[in-house]
Tab-separated table of C-alpha atoms and ligand atoms in Angstrom:
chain	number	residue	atom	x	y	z
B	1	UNK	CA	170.304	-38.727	-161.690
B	2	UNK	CA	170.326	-34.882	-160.686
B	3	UNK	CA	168.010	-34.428	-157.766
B	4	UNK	CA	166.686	-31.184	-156.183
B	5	UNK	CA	165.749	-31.587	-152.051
B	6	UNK	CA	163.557	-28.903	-150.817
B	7	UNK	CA	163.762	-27.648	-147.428
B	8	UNK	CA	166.593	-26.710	-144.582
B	9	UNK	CA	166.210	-28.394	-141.233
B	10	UNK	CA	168.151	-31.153	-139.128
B	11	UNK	CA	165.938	-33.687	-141.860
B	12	UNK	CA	166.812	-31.916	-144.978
B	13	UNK	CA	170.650	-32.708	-143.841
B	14	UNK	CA	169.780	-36.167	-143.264
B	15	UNK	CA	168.326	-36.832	-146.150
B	16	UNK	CA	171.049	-35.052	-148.418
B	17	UNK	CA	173.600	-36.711	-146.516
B	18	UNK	CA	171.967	-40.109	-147.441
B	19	UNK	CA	171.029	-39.257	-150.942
B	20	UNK	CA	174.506	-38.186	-151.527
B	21	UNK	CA	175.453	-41.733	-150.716
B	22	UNK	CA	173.855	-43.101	-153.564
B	23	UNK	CA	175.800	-45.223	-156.658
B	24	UNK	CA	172.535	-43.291	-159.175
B	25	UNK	CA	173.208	-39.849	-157.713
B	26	UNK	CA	175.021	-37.540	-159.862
B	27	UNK	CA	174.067	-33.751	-158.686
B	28	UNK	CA	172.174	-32.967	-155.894
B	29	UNK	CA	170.877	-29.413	-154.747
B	30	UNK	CA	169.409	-27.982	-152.009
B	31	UNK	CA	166.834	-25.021	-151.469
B	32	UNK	CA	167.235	-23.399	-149.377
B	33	UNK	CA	169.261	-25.684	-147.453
B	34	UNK	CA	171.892	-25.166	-144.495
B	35	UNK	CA	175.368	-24.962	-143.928
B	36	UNK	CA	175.099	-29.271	-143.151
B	37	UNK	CA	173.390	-29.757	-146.704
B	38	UNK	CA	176.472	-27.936	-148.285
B	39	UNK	CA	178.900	-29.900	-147.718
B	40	UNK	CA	176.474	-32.868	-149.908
B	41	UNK	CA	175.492	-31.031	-152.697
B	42	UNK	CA	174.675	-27.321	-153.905
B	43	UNK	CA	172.534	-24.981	-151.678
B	44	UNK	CA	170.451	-23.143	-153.784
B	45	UNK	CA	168.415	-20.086	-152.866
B	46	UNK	CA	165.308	-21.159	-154.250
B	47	UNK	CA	161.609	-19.197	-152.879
B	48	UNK	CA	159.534	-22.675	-152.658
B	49	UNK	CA	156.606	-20.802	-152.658
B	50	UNK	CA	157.321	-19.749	-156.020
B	51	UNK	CA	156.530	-22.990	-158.174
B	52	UNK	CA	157.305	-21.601	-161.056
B	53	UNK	CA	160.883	-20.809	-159.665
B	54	UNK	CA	161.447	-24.263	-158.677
B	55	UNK	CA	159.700	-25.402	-162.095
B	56	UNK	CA	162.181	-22.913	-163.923
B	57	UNK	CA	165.267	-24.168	-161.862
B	58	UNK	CA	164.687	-28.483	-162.784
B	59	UNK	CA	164.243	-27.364	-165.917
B	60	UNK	CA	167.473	-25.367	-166.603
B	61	UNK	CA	169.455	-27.822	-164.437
B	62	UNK	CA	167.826	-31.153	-165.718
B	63	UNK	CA	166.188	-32.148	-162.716
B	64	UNK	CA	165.267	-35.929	-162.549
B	65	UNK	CA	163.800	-36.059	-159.332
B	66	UNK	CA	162.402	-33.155	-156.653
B	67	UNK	CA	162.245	-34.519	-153.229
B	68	UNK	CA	160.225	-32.416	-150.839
B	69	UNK	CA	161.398	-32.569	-147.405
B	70	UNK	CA	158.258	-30.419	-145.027
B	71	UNK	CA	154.572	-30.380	-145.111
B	72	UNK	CA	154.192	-26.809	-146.086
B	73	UNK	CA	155.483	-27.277	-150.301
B	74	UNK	CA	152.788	-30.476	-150.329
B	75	UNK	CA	150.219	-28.662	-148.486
B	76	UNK	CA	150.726	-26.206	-151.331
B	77	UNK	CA	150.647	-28.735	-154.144
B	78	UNK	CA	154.405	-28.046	-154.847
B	79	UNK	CA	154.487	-32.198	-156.215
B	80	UNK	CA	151.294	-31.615	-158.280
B	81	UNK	CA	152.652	-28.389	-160.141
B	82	UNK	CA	155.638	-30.478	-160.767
B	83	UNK	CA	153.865	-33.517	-162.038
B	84	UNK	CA	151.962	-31.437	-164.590
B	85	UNK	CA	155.120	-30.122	-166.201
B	86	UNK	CA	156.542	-33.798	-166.681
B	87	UNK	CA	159.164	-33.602	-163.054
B	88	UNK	CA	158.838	-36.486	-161.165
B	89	UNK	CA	158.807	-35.419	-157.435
B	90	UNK	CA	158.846	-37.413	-154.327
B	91	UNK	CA	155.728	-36.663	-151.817
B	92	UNK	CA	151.833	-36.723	-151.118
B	93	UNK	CA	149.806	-34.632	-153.810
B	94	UNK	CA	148.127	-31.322	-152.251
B	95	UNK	CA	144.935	-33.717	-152.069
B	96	UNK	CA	146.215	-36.393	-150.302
B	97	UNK	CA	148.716	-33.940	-147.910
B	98	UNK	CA	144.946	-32.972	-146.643
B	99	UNK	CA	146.290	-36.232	-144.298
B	100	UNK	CA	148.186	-33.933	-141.846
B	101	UNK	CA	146.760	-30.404	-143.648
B	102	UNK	CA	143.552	-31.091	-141.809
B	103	UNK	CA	142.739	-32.647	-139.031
B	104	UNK	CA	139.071	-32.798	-139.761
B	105	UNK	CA	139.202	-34.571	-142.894
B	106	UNK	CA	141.634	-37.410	-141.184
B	107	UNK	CA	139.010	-37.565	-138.372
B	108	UNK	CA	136.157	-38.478	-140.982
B	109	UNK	CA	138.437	-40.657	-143.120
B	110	UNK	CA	139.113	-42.735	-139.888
B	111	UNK	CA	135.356	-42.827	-139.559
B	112	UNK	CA	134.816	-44.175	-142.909
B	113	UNK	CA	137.847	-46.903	-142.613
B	114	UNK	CA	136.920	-48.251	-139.139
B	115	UNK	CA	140.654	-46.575	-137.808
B	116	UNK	CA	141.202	-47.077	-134.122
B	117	UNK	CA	141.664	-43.285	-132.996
B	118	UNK	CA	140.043	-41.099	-130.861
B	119	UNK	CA	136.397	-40.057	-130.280
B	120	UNK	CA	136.066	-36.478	-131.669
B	121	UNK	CA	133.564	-33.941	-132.502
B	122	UNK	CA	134.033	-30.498	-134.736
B	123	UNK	CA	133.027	-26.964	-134.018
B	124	UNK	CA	132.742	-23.424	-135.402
B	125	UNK	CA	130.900	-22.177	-132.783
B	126	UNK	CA	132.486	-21.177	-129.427
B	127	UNK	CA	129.241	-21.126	-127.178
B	128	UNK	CA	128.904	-24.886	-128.829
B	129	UNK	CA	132.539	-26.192	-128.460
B	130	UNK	CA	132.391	-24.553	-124.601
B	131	UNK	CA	128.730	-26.626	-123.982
B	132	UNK	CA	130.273	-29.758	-125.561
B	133	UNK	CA	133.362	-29.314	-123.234
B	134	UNK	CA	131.733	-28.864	-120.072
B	135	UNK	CA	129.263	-32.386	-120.826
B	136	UNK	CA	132.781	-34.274	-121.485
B	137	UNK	CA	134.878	-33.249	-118.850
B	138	UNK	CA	138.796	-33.661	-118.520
B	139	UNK	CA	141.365	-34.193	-119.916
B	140	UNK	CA	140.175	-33.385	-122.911
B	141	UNK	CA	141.951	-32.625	-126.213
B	142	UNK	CA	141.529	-29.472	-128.083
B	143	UNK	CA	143.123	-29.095	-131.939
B	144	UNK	CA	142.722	-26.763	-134.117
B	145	UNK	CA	142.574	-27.409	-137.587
B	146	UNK	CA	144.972	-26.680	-140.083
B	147	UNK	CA	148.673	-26.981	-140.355
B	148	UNK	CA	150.387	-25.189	-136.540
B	149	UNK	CA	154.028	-26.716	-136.955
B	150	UNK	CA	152.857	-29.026	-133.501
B	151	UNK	CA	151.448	-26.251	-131.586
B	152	UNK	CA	147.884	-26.602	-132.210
B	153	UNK	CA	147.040	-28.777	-129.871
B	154	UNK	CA	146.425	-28.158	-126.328
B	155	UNK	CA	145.934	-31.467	-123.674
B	156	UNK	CA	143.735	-29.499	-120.939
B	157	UNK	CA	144.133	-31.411	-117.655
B	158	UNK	CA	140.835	-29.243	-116.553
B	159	UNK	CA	137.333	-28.030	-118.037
B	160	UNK	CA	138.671	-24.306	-117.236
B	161	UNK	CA	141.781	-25.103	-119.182
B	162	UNK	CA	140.005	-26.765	-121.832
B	163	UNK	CA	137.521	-23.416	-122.343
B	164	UNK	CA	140.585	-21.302	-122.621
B	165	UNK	CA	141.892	-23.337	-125.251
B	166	UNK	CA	138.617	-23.335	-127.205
B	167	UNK	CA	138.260	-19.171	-126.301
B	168	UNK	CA	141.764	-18.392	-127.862
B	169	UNK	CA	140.796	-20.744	-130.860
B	170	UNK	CA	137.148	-19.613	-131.571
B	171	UNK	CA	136.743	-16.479	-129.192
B	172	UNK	CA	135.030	-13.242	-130.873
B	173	UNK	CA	137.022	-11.542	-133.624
B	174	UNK	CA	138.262	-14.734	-134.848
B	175	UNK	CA	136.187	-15.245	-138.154
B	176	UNK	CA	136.524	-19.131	-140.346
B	177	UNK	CA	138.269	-21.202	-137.787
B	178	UNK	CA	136.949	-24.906	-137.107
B	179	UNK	CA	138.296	-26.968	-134.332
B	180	UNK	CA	138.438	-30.672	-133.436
B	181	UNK	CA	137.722	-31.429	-129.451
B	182	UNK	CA	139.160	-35.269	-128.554
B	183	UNK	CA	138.842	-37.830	-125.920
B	184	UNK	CA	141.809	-38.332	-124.067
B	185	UNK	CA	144.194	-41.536	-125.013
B	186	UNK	CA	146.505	-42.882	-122.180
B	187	UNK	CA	149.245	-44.720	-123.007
B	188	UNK	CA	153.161	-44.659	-124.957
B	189	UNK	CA	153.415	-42.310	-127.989
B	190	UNK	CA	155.433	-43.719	-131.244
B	191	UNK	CA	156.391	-42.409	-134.515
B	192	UNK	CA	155.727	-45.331	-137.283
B	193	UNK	CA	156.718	-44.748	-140.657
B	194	UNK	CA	155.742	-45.930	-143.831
B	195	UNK	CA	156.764	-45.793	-147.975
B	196	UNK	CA	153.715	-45.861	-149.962
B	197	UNK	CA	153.602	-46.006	-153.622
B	198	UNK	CA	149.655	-45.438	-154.015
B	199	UNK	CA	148.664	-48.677	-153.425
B	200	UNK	CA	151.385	-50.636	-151.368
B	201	UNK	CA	153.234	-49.571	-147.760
B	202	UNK	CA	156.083	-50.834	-146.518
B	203	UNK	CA	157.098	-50.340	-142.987
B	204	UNK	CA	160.303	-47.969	-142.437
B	205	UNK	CA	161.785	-48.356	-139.059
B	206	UNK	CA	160.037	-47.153	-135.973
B	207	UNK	CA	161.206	-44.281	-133.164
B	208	UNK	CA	160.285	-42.068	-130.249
B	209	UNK	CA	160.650	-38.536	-130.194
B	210	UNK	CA	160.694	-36.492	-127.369
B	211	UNK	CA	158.138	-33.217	-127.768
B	212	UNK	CA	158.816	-31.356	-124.447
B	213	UNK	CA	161.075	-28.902	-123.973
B	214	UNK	CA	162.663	-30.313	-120.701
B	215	UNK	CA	164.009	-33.125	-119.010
B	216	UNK	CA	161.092	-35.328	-117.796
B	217	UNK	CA	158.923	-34.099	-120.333
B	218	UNK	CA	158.722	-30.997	-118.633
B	219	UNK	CA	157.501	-27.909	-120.343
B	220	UNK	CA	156.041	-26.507	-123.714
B	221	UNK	CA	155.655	-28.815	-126.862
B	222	UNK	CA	158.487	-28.179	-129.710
B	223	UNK	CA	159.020	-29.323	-132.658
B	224	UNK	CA	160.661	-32.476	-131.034
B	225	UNK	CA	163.993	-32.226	-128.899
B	226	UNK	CA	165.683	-35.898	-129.430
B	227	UNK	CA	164.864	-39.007	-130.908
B	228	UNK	CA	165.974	-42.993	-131.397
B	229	UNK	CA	165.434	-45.815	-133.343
B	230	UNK	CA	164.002	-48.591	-133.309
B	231	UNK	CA	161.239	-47.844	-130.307
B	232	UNK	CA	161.106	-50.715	-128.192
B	233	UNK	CA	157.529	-50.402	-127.568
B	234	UNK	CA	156.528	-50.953	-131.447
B	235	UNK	CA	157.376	-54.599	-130.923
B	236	UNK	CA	157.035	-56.967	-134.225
B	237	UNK	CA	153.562	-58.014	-133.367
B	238	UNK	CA	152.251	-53.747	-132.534
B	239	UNK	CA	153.879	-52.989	-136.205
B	240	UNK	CA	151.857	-55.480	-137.783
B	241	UNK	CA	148.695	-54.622	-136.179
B	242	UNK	CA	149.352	-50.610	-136.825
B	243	UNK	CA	150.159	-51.981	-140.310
B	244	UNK	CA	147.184	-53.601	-140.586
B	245	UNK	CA	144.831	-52.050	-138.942
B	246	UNK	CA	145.661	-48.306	-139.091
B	247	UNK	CA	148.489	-47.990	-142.519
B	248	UNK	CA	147.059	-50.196	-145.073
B	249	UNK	CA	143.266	-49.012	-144.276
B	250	UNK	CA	144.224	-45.484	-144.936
B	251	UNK	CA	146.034	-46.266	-148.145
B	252	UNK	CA	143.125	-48.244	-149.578
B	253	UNK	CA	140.334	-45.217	-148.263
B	254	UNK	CA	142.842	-42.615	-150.027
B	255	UNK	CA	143.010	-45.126	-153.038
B	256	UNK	CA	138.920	-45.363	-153.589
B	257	UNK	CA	138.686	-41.275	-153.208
B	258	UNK	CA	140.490	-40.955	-156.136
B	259	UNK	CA	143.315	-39.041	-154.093
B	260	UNK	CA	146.395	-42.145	-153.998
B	261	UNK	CA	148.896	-41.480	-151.263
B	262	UNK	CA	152.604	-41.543	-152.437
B	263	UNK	CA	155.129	-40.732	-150.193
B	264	UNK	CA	155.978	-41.250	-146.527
B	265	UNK	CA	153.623	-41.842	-144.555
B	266	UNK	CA	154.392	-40.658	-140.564
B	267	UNK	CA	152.021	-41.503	-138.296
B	268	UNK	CA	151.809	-40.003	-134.636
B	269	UNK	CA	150.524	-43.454	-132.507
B	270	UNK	CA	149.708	-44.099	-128.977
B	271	UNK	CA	150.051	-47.571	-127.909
B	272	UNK	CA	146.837	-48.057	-125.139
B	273	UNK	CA	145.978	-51.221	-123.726
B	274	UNK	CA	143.766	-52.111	-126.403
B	275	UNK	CA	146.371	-51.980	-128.913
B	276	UNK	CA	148.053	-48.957	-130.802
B	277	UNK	CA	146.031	-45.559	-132.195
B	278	UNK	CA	146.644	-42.858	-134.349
B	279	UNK	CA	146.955	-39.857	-132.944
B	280	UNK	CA	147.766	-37.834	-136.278
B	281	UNK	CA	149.010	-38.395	-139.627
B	282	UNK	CA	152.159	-36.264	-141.092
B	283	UNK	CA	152.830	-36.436	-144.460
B	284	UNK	CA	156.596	-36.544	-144.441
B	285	UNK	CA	159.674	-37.815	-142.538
B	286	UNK	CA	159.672	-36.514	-138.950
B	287	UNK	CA	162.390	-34.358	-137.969
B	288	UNK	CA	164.166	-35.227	-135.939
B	289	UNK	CA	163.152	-38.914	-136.333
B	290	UNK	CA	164.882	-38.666	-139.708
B	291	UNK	CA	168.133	-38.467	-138.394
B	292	UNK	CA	168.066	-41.604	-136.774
B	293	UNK	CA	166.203	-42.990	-139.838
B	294	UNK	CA	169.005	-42.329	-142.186
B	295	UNK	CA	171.754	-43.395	-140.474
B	296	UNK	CA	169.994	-46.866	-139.940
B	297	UNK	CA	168.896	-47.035	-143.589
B	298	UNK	CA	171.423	-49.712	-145.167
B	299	UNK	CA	169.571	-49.870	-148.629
B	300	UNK	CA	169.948	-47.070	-151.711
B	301	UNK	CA	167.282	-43.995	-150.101
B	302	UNK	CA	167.059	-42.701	-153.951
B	303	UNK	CA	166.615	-46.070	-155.544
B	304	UNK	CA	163.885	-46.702	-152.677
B	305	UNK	CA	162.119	-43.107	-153.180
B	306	UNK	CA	162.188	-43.888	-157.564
B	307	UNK	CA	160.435	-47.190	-156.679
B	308	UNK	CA	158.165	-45.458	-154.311
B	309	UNK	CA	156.773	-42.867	-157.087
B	310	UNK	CA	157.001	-45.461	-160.198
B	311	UNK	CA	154.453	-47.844	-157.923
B	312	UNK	CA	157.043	-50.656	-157.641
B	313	UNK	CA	158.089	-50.615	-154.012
B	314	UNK	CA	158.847	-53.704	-152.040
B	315	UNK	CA	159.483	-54.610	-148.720
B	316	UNK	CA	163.035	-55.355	-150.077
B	317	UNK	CA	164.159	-52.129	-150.969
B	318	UNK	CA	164.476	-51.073	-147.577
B	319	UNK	CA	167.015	-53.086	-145.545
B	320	UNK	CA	167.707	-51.547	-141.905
B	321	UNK	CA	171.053	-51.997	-139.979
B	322	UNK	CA	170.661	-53.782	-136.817
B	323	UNK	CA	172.574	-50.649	-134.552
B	324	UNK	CA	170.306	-48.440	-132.687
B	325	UNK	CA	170.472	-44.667	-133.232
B	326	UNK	CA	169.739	-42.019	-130.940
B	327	UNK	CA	169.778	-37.593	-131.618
B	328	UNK	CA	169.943	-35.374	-129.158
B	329	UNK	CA	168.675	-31.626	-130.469
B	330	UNK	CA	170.864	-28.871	-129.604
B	331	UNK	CA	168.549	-26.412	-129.580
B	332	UNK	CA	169.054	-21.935	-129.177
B	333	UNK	CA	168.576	-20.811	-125.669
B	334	UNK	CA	164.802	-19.313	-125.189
B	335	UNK	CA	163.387	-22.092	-127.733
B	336	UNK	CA	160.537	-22.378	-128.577
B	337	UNK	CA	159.092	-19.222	-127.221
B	338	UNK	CA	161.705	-16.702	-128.782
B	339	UNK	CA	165.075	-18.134	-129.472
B	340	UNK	CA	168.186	-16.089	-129.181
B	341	UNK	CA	169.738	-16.310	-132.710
B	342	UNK	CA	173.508	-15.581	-134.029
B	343	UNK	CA	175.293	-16.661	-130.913
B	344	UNK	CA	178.550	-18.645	-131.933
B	345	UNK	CA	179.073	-22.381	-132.676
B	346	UNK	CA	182.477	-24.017	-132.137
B	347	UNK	CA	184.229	-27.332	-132.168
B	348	UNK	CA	181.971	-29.378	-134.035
B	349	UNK	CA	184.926	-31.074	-135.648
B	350	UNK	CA	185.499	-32.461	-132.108
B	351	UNK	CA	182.069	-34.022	-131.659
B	352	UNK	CA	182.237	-35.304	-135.411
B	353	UNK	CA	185.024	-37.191	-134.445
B	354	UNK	CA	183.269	-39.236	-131.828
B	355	UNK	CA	182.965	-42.247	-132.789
B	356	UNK	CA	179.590	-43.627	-134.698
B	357	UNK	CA	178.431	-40.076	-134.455
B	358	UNK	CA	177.171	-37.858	-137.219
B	359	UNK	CA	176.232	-34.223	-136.510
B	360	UNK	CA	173.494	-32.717	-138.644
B	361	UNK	CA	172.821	-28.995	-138.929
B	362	UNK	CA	169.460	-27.598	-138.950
B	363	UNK	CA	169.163	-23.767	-137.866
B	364	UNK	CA	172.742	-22.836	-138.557
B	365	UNK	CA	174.200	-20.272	-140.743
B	366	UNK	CA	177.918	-19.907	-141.893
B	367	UNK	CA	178.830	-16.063	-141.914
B	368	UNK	CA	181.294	-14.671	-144.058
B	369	UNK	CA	184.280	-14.750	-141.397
B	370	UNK	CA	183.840	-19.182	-141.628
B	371	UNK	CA	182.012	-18.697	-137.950
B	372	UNK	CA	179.011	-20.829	-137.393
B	373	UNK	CA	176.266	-19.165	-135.663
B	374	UNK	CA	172.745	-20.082	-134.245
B	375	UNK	CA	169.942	-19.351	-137.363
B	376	UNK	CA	166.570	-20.798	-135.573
B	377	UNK	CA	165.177	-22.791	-132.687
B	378	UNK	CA	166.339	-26.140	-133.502
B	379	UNK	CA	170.126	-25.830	-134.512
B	380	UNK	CA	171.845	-29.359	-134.620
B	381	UNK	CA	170.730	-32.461	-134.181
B	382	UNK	CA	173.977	-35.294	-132.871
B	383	UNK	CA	173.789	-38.661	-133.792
B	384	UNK	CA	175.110	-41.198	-131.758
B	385	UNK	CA	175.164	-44.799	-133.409
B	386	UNK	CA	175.592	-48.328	-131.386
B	387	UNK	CA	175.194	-51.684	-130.761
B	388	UNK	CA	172.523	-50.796	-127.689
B	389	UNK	CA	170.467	-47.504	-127.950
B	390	UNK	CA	172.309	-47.021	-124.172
B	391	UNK	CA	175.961	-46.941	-126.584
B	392	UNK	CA	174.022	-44.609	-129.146
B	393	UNK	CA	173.358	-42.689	-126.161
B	394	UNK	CA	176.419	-42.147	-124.701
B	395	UNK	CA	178.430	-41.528	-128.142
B	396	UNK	CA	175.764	-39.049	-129.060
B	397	UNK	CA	176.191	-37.386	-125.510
B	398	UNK	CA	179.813	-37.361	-126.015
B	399	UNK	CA	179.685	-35.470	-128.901
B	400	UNK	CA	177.009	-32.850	-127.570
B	401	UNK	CA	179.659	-32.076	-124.851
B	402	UNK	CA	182.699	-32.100	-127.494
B	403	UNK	CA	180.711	-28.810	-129.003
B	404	UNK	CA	181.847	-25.194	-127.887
B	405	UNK	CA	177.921	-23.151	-127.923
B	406	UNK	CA	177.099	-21.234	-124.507
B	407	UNK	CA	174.142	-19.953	-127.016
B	408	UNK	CA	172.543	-23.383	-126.878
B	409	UNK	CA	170.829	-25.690	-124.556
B	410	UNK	CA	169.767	-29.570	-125.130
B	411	UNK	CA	168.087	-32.051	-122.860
B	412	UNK	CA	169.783	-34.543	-121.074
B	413	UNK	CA	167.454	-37.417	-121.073
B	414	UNK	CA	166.700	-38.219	-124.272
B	415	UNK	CA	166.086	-42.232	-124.682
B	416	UNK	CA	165.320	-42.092	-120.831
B	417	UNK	CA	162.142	-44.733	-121.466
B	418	UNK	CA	164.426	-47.400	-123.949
B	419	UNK	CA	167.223	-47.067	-121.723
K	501	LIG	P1	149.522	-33.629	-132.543
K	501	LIG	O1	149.948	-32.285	-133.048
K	501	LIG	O2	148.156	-34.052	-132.990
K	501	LIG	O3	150.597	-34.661	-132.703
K	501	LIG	O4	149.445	-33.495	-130.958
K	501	LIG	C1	150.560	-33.081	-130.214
K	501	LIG	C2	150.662	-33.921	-128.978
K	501	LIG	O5	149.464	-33.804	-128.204
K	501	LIG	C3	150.777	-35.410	-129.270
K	501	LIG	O6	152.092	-35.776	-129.526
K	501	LIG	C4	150.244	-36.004	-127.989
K	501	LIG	O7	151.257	-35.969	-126.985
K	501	LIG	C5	149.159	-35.046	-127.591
K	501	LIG	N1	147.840	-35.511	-128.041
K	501	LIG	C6	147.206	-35.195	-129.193
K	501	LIG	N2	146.004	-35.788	-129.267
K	501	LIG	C7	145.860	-36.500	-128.135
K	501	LIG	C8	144.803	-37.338	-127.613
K	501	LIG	N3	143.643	-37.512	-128.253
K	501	LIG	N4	145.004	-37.904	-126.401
K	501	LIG	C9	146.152	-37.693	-125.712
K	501	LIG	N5	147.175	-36.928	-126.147
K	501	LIG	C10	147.027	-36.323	-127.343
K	502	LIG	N1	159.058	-34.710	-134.683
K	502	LIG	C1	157.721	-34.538	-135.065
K	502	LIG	C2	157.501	-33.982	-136.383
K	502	LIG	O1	158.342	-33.965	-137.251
K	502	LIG	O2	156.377	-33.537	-136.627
């Protein structure tokens, strides 16, 4: 089969590295992609936004399958402009990627299917959302709706905080936005992941992320700075209770709209002492949980996504290797806020020699002289595999220090609650 991946980050090189892996694979391209993808496949420089480029390019290169790696292409009903023309493409139609598009209409949908989650209330108005603030107290939780890449959300430890939040979101001269104010959950945050083929979910493997910049937890939220797999604290009995009582509820409500979910299914949990809630839904694999995903992922990822669109999945199509895996980001010095790009990258041969380690690339860019240089916030993402997520830890650590980039920075605790 000739497959087309869409995206570029640290996941896009994950999954290309897996899919290229596969006994049904027999092309596989990239758009845009990254220096990491090109060494599995094609890079091609595909506009996504331009459906009718990507419809142009599967059909000239006799595209079997489209897999869509970020939320932006499903938001945008990239899979549902593919569909019409006959493609088959893996991910959530634009209707059902209203999941993580809006928060708003997964707040009412957990109404409707009784999913543990946290009390909420929407506004439009400020003078309203400032009123409702001040009866609740803090912390309280202030979203705005809509996709913001993560940094929508601000956890305001006080009232005045919280009003500043609500000011910058729905202050005067800001015309058509809608937020969503939360109670507070305390506990242990999770990624879960699930395949769903419209009607059926099977559990992928679970994993921690680590959103702040710095050690500790320290700092502004990213996109996510490190990750393992499996999470201790989704233990057997807290993944059948999140399957039950937060996964399969949400595929049946999506189901009786009339708007089936295929696709992954990534959903942001806290684990309270009542049991695990869902703090958001994404619509796609987390990056950079999906590069400790992959390299756990014994079974066939392509055969596993074919089943997942065709509505034949199975529990045994996805068969998970008992090693943990942990990634530690490398990420461009002054990330988030304004990272310093083009600064050189050197001896990652070195750290790809480590062994059980994989490095993936996600803001990089080869120049014409062969140099590797920084291209975004988030520029590699080092795998560590072992028997112990404390061995995946130290061979992923190895590596990072293996690599030759003064340009970059990375955090040193990553794993610091499994370990
Ligand atoms: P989100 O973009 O919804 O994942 O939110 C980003 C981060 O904000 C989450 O990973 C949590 O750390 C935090 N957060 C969001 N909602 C809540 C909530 N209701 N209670 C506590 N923390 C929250
Ligand atoms: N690592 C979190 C995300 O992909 O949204």
């Amino acid at each position: 089969m000739r497959v087309l991946l869409i995206g570029s980050g640290g996941r896009e090189h994950a999954l290309a590295w897996k899919l290229a892996q596969s006994p049904l694979l027999e092309a596989l391209f990239i758009a845009p992609g990254n220096p990491g993808t090109a060494q599995c496949g094609t890079n091609v420089p595909l506009n996504v936004a331009h459906h009718a480029d990507v419809i142009a390019f599967c059909q000239s290169e006799r595209i079997g399958l489209v897999v869509v790696g970020p939320e932006a292409p499903l938001v945008a009903g990239l899979v549902d402009d593919l569909e019409a023309v006959g493609i088959k493409a893996f991910g959530p139609s634009k209707a059902a990627a209203r999941l993580e598009g809006s928060k708003a209409f997964t707040k009412e949908l957990c109404v409707e299917a009784n999913i543990p989650t946290a009390a909420y209330a929407r506004f439009t108005d400020c003078e309203k959302a400032k009123a409702y603030v001040r009866t609740q107290g803090a912390p309280i939780v202030i979203k705005a709706d809509g996709l913001a890449a993560g940094k929508g959300v601000v956890v305001a430890e006080t009232i005045e905080q919280a009003i500043a939040a609500v000011e910058d979101n729905l202050g005067s001269g800001i015309a058509g936005a809608e937020i969503v104010i939360e109670e507070c959950m305390f506990g242990e945050e999770a990624s879960f992941f699930a395949l769903v083929d419209g009607t059926n979910a099977v559990a992928l493997a679970s994993a921690q992320d680590h959103k702040r910049v710095g050690d500790g937890d320290t700092g502004p939220n990213t996109g996510g700075m490190g990750a393992y797999s499996p999470a201790p604290v989704v233990t057997v009995e807290i993944e059948a209770r999140v399957m039950a009582e937060i996964i399969q509820p949400t595929v049946a409500a999506m189901a009786k709209r009339g708007t089936p979910f295929k696709g992954v299914l990534f959903a942001g949990l806290m684990i309270t002492e009542n049991g695990p809630k869902l703090i958001e839904y994404n619509t796609r694999f987390g990056d950079p949980e999906c590069e400790v995903l992959m390299p756990r992922l014994k079974s066939d990822l392509l055969a596993a996504l074919l089943a997942t669109i065709e509505g034949r999945l199975k529990p045994s199509d996805l068969v998970w290797s008992d090693e943990a895996a942990l990634t530690v980001v490398y990420a461009a010095k002054g990330y988030p806020a304004k990272p310093e790009t083009g600064t050189v990258i050197g001896s990652l041969e070195k750290a790809a020699a480590v062994e059980g380690v994989t490095v993936f690339h996600a803001g990089t860019k080869q120049r014409e002289d062969g140099s590797l240089v920084a291209n975004g916030g988030r520029v590699l993402a080092v795998t560590g595999m072992g028997g112990t997520i404390s061995e995946a830890k130290s061979r992923a650590y190895a590596a990072v220090a293996a690599i030759d980039w003064p340009g970059g920075f990375y955090r040193s605790d990553i794993g610091f609650r499994a370990v």
